[in-house]
Amino acid sequence: MANTTLCTDTSEATELYGPGHLYIKPIAKLNICVQLPQLKGPSGKAISNWEVMERIKHMITPETFITLKIVKSTLEFIRLEGEIENKGKIKLLIAKLDTKILKLSGFTEVLKMRAAEAKINFPSKHDWDSYFRDAKNMNEMKAGERPDCIHLKDLPTRWFASNSSSDKDKPSETTLRRVFEVFGEVRCVDIPMLDPYRREIIAATKPGGIQTFNYNQGLTFDCFVQYKEYISFMKAMDALRGMKLMFKDGDKALTANIKVDFDKTKHLTDKNIRKRRLEREKLEELERLREDKVRKEKEAEEKKEREERQKKEEEEREKERRRLDKIKIREARQREREEIRRRKKLEKKKREEEERMQLKIALEERKFLLAERKLQSIHLLSVLFDRVKVRI
């Protein structure tokens, strides 16, 4: 997870919110300044920042740095910032480093060091008292225009997700409220990243201003926590001063550096809350109108596509009907032609049969005629023979 570091020493942790496994732990940082020697002539040698850091790490053994980084480097000095796990060991490390010397390979000159505990950048009571006292556009009788609201940045999202929600990539306002209610009654909380319209709201409520919207970071989030009583605000600020956030789950612990400041923007005044609500309602209405327009356009497009599809289907059906009609006509004509051919064939066969029959009848008649003539001839011959016999 972004902005988190594995924690190996939880001895200084104080419980913040038990049900959420959240703790606060002192930040332990020290500043180290290494004086560089005056290099004479073009020797071509250069001080190795990496070697300086390695030598410093070696000097504090067996202790180790969580982080060690160079914050400024010039020809005269190198300024570093180191962080360790346990604030109680800061003095021990300062004793190991302050006024000590470093010797680097290739250099005859020694490097002198100074070390001191780093000052944590955190607003004091004087800061907010003087700010609200001197601000001309603030009315301390109104919520949000007095020291009652804390602005927190870079809180790990998953640490504040709802246990009952399956979406662990979104913080929960309920969880946030419960965590900070340990210092007193909370009047209002706001997590801008949960508002999908916040970017548009900021643009609408601050026209022409420079937009620095960065509330929706995903892995981390920013939030505003407003207390009903000043004493609760004080307790929260005092508790968080010089602290980092720690999440402990079983034997595993993670820490995250968070930014804490008092709100200077009147973010949770009734006026600004109402202004954001009205702007949100306006945007929601515009979104609803856009969705209605999109829905109607989609419905019209679907209707058009449906009508075109139906028209095409009707044309296809008509085309198929015409094709079938043509086939039927063709088949009917073919059947008619076949019927004509069949009738002609039958008629021809009938004629041929009749002709054969007539021929047969003619042959029979001829046979009969020949037989009759033969009989007549025989009869005539008989008569003639009889007459001849009589004469004889």
Coordinates of C-alpha atoms in Angstrom, one line a residue, residues 27-366:
I27 CA 7.6 10.1 14.7
A28 CA 11.4 9.7 15.4
K29 CA 13.4 11.8 13.1
L30 CA 16.8 13.4 13.3
N31 CA 18.7 15.9 11.1
I32 CA 22.3 15.3 10.2
C33 CA 24.6 17.9 8.7
V34 CA 27.9 16.8 7.2
Q35 CA 30.4 19.6 6.7
L36 CA 32.4 19.1 3.4
P37 CA 36.1 19.8 3.2
Q38 CA 37.4 22.6 1.0
L39 CA 38.7 20.8 -2.1
K40 CA 41.9 22.5 -3.4
G41 CA 42.6 22.6 -7.1
P42 CA 41.1 20.5 -9.9
S43 CA 41.6 17.2 -8.3
G44 CA 38.7 15.6 -10.1
K45 CA 37.5 14.0 -6.9
A46 CA 33.9 14.2 -5.8
I47 CA 32.2 13.4 -2.5
S48 CA 30.0 10.3 -2.8
N49 CA 26.7 10.9 -1.2
W50 CA 26.1 7.2 -1.2
E51 CA 29.3 6.5 0.7
V52 CA 28.4 9.3 3.3
M53 CA 25.0 7.6 3.9
E54 CA 26.6 4.1 4.2
R55 CA 29.2 5.4 6.7
I56 CA 26.4 7.1 8.8
K57 CA 24.4 3.9 8.8
H58 CA 27.4 2.0 10.0
M59 CA 28.1 4.4 12.8
I60 CA 24.6 3.8 14.4
T61 CA 24.8 0.0 14.4
P62 CA 23.1 -2.0 15.8
E63 CA 20.4 0.5 15.3
T64 CA 19.0 1.1 11.8
F65 CA 17.2 3.8 9.9
I66 CA 13.7 3.3 8.5
T67 CA 14.6 5.9 6.0
L68 CA 17.7 8.0 5.4
K69 CA 17.6 10.6 2.7
I70 CA 19.4 13.7 1.5
V71 CA 17.3 16.8 1.8
K72 CA 20.0 19.3 0.6
S73 CA 23.4 19.1 -0.9
T74 CA 25.8 22.0 -1.6
L75 CA 29.6 22.4 -2.0
E76 CA 29.8 23.2 1.7
F77 CA 27.5 20.6 3.4
I78 CA 25.2 17.7 3.0
R79 CA 22.0 17.8 5.0
L80 CA 20.3 14.5 5.7
E81 CA 17.1 13.4 7.4
G82 CA 16.9 10.0 9.1
E83 CA 14.0 8.2 10.7
I84 CA 14.1 5.4 13.2
E85 CA 11.5 3.2 14.8
N86 CA 11.8 4.2 18.4
K87 CA 11.7 7.8 19.6
G88 CA 13.3 6.8 22.9
K89 CA 16.6 6.0 21.0
I90 CA 16.9 9.4 19.4
K91 CA 19.3 10.7 22.1
L92 CA 21.4 7.5 21.7
L93 CA 21.8 8.1 18.0
I94 CA 22.5 11.8 18.4
A95 CA 25.3 10.8 20.9
K96 CA 26.7 8.4 18.2
L97 CA 26.6 11.1 15.5
D98 CA 26.8 14.6 16.8
T99 CA 30.3 16.2 16.7
K100 CA 31.7 13.0 15.3
I101 CA 33.9 12.8 12.1
L102 CA 33.7 10.9 8.9
K103 CA 36.6 9.7 6.9
L104 CA 35.9 8.9 3.2
S105 CA 38.1 6.7 1.0
G106 CA 40.4 8.8 -1.2
F107 CA 40.3 11.9 1.0
T108 CA 42.8 13.0 3.6
E109 CA 40.4 15.5 5.1
V110 CA 37.8 14.5 7.7
L111 CA 34.2 15.4 7.6
K112 CA 32.6 16.9 10.7
M113 CA 29.0 16.0 11.6
R114 CA 26.3 17.6 13.6
A115 CA 23.1 15.8 14.6
A116 CA 19.9 16.9 16.3
E117 CA 16.3 15.8 16.7
A118 CA 14.2 17.0 13.8
K119 CA 11.4 19.4 14.4
I120 CA 8.1 18.0 13.3
N121 CA 6.1 20.4 11.2
F122 CA 2.8 20.6 13.0
P123 CA 0.5 23.6 13.9
S124 CA 0.5 24.8 17.4
K125 CA -2.2 26.3 19.6
H126 CA -0.7 29.7 18.9
D127 CA -0.9 29.1 15.2
W128 CA -4.7 28.5 15.1
D129 CA -5.5 31.0 17.8
S130 CA -3.6 33.8 16.0
Y131 CA -5.0 32.8 12.6
F132 CA -8.7 32.9 13.7
R133 CA -8.1 36.0 15.8
D134 CA -6.5 37.9 12.9
A135 CA -8.7 36.6 10.1
K136 CA -11.2 39.3 9.1
N137 CA -13.6 37.0 7.3
M138 CA -14.1 34.6 10.3
N139 CA -16.9 34.7 12.9
E140 CA -15.9 32.5 15.8
M141 CA -19.6 32.2 16.8
K142 CA -20.2 30.0 13.7
A143 CA -19.1 26.4 13.3
G144 CA -16.3 26.1 10.7
E145 CA -15.1 29.7 11.3
R146 CA -13.3 28.8 14.5
P147 CA -10.7 26.2 15.5
D148 CA -13.0 23.1 15.4
C149 CA -12.2 21.4 12.1
I150 CA -9.1 19.2 11.3
H151 CA -7.9 18.6 7.8
L152 CA -6.1 15.3 7.4
K153 CA -4.3 14.1 4.3
D154 CA -2.7 10.8 3.1
L155 CA -4.8 8.5 5.3
P156 CA -4.6 4.9 4.0
T157 CA -7.9 4.1 2.4
R158 CA -8.2 0.4 3.4
W159 CA -7.6 1.3 7.1
F160 CA -10.8 3.3 7.2
A161 CA -12.9 1.0 5.0
S162 CA -16.2 -0.4 6.4
N163 CA -15.9 -3.9 7.8
S164 CA -19.4 -4.6 6.5
S165 CA -18.6 -3.5 3.0
S166 CA -17.0 -5.7 0.3
D167 CA -15.5 -2.6 -1.3
K168 CA -12.2 -2.1 0.7
D169 CA -11.0 0.6 -1.8
K170 CA -13.3 3.2 -0.4
P171 CA -13.1 4.8 3.1
S172 CA -16.2 4.9 5.3
E173 CA -17.5 8.1 6.8
T174 CA -19.0 6.1 9.6
T175 CA -15.6 4.4 10.4
L176 CA -13.8 7.8 10.2
R177 CA -16.4 9.3 12.6
R178 CA -16.0 6.5 15.1
V179 CA -12.2 6.8 15.1
F180 CA -12.1 10.5 15.8
E181 CA -15.0 10.4 18.3
V182 CA -12.4 9.1 20.8
F183 CA -11.5 12.8 21.3
G184 CA -15.0 14.1 21.6
E185 CA -18.4 14.5 19.9
V186 CA -18.0 14.9 16.1
R187 CA -20.3 17.5 14.5
C188 CA -19.5 16.6 10.9
V189 CA -17.1 14.6 8.7
D190 CA -16.4 14.9 5.0
I191 CA -14.4 12.6 2.7
P192 CA -14.3 14.5 -0.7
M193 CA -13.2 11.4 -2.7
L194 CA -16.6 9.8 -1.9
D195 CA -18.4 12.6 -3.7
P196 CA -18.4 11.9 -7.5
Y197 CA -19.4 15.5 -8.1
R198 CA -16.8 17.2 -5.9
R199 CA -14.5 18.3 -8.8
E200 CA -17.5 19.9 -10.6
I201 CA -18.7 21.4 -7.3
I202 CA -15.3 23.0 -6.6
A203 CA -15.2 24.4 -10.1
A204 CA -18.7 25.8 -9.8
T205 CA -18.3 27.3 -6.3
K206 CA -14.9 28.8 -7.0
P207 CA -15.1 30.0 -10.6
G208 CA -11.9 31.4 -12.0
G209 CA -9.8 30.1 -9.1
I210 CA -6.9 27.8 -9.5
Q211 CA -8.2 24.2 -9.2
T212 CA -6.0 22.1 -6.9
F213 CA -8.4 19.2 -6.6
N214 CA -6.6 16.1 -5.4
Y215 CA -8.9 14.5 -2.9
N216 CA -9.4 11.2 -4.8
Q217 CA -6.0 9.6 -4.6
G218 CA -7.3 6.0 -4.4
L219 CA -4.8 4.3 -2.1
T220 CA -4.9 7.3 0.3
F221 CA -7.5 9.9 1.0
D222 CA -8.1 13.4 2.5
C223 CA -10.8 14.2 5.0
F224 CA -12.3 16.9 7.2
V225 CA -13.3 16.2 10.8
Q226 CA -15.3 18.9 12.7
Y227 CA -15.9 18.7 16.4
K228 CA -18.7 20.3 18.4
E229 CA -16.5 21.5 21.2
Y230 CA -13.2 23.3 21.1
I231 CA -11.7 21.0 23.8
S232 CA -12.3 18.0 21.5
F233 CA -10.5 19.7 18.7
M234 CA -7.6 20.5 21.1
K235 CA -7.4 16.9 22.3
A236 CA -7.3 15.6 18.8
M237 CA -4.6 18.0 17.7
D238 CA -2.5 17.4 20.8
A239 CA -2.8 13.6 20.4
L240 CA -1.8 13.7 16.7
R241 CA 1.1 16.1 17.1
G242 CA 4.3 14.4 16.1
M243 CA 2.6 11.1 15.5
K244 CA 2.2 8.7 12.6
L245 CA -0.7 6.3 12.1
M246 CA -0.2 2.6 12.7
F247 CA -2.4 -0.3 11.7
K248 CA -1.8 -3.6 13.6
D249 CA -3.3 -6.9 12.5
G250 CA -2.0 -9.8 14.6
D251 CA 1.8 -9.7 14.6
K252 CA 2.0 -7.5 11.5
A253 CA 2.1 -3.7 11.9
L254 CA 2.2 -1.0 9.3
T255 CA 2.8 2.8 9.7
A256 CA 1.8 5.7 7.6
N257 CA 2.9 9.3 7.8
I258 CA -0.1 11.6 7.6
K259 CA -0.5 15.3 7.3
V260 CA -2.6 17.1 9.9
D261 CA -3.6 20.8 9.9
F262 CA -6.5 23.0 11.1
D263 CA -8.9 23.9 8.3
K264 CA -8.5 27.5 7.0
T265 CA -11.1 27.2 4.2
K266 CA -14.4 27.2 6.1
H267 CA -14.9 23.8 4.5
L268 CA -17.6 22.7 7.0
T269 CA -19.5 25.9 7.7
D270 CA -23.2 25.5 7.3
K271 CA -23.1 27.9 4.3
N272 CA -20.5 25.9 2.4
I273 CA -22.1 22.6 3.3
R274 CA -25.4 24.0 2.0
K275 CA -23.7 25.4 -1.1
R276 CA -22.1 22.1 -1.9
R277 CA -25.5 20.3 -1.3
L278 CA -27.3 22.6 -3.6
E279 CA -24.6 22.4 -6.3
R280 CA -24.7 18.6 -5.9
E281 CA -28.5 18.5 -6.3
K282 CA -28.1 20.7 -9.4
L283 CA -25.4 18.4 -10.8
E284 CA -27.5 15.3 -9.9
E285 CA -30.5 16.8 -11.7
L286 CA -28.3 17.6 -14.7
E287 CA -26.9 14.0 -14.5
R288 CA -30.5 12.7 -14.4
L289 CA -31.4 14.8 -17.4
R290 CA -28.4 13.6 -19.2
E291 CA -29.2 10.0 -18.3
D292 CA -32.8 10.6 -19.5
K293 CA -31.6 12.1 -22.7
V294 CA -29.2 9.3 -23.2
R295 CA -31.9 6.8 -22.3
K296 CA -34.4 8.4 -24.8
E297 CA -31.7 8.6 -27.5
K298 CA -30.9 5.0 -26.8
E299 CA -34.6 4.0 -26.9
A300 CA -35.1 6.0 -30.1
E301 CA -32.1 4.4 -31.6
E302 CA -33.3 0.9 -30.5
K303 CA -36.8 1.7 -31.9
K304 CA -35.2 2.9 -35.2
E305 CA -33.1 -0.2 -35.3
R306 CA -36.1 -2.4 -34.4
E307 CA -38.2 -0.7 -37.1
E308 CA -35.4 -1.0 -39.7
R309 CA -35.0 -4.7 -38.6
Q310 CA -38.7 -5.3 -38.9
K311 CA -38.7 -3.5 -42.3
K312 CA -35.8 -5.6 -43.4
E313 CA -37.4 -8.7 -42.1
E314 CA -40.7 -7.8 -43.9
E315 CA -38.8 -7.1 -47.1
E316 CA -37.0 -10.4 -46.7
R317 CA -40.4 -12.1 -46.1
E318 CA -41.9 -10.4 -49.1
K319 CA -38.8 -11.3 -51.2
E320 CA -39.2 -14.9 -49.9
R321 CA -42.9 -14.8 -50.7
R322 CA -42.2 -13.6 -54.2
R323 CA -39.6 -16.2 -54.6
L324 CA -41.9 -18.9 -53.4
D325 CA -44.7 -17.5 -55.7
K326 CA -42.3 -17.7 -58.6
I327 CA -41.4 -21.2 -57.7
K328 CA -45.1 -22.1 -57.4
I329 CA -45.9 -20.5 -60.7
R330 CA -42.9 -22.3 -62.3
E331 CA -43.9 -25.6 -60.7
A332 CA -47.5 -25.0 -61.8
R333 CA -46.4 -24.3 -65.3
Q334 CA -44.1 -27.3 -65.2
R335 CA -47.0 -29.5 -64.0
E336 CA -49.2 -28.0 -66.7
R337 CA -46.6 -28.8 -69.3
E338 CA -46.1 -32.2 -67.9
E339 CA -49.9 -32.7 -67.9
I340 CA -50.1 -31.6 -71.5
R341 CA -47.3 -33.9 -72.4
R342 CA -49.0 -36.7 -70.5
R343 CA -52.3 -36.0 -72.2
K344 CA -50.6 -35.9 -75.6
K345 CA -48.8 -39.1 -74.8
L346 CA -52.1 -40.7 -73.7
E347 CA -53.9 -39.4 -76.7
K348 CA -51.1 -40.6 -79.0
K349 CA -51.2 -44.0 -77.2
K350 CA -55.0 -44.0 -77.5
R351 CA -54.8 -43.2 -81.2
E352 CA -52.1 -45.8 -81.7
E353 CA -54.3 -48.3 -79.8
E354 CA -57.3 -47.3 -81.9
E355 CA -55.3 -47.6 -85.1
R356 CA -54.1 -51.0 -84.0
M357 CA -57.6 -52.0 -83.1
Q358 CA -58.9 -50.8 -86.4
L359 CA -56.1 -52.5 -88.2
K360 CA -56.9 -55.7 -86.3
I361 CA -60.6 -55.3 -87.1
A362 CA -59.8 -54.7 -90.7
L363 CA -57.6 -57.8 -90.7
E364 CA -60.3 -59.8 -89.1
E365 CA -62.9 -58.5 -91.5
R366 CA -60.5 -59.3 -94.4

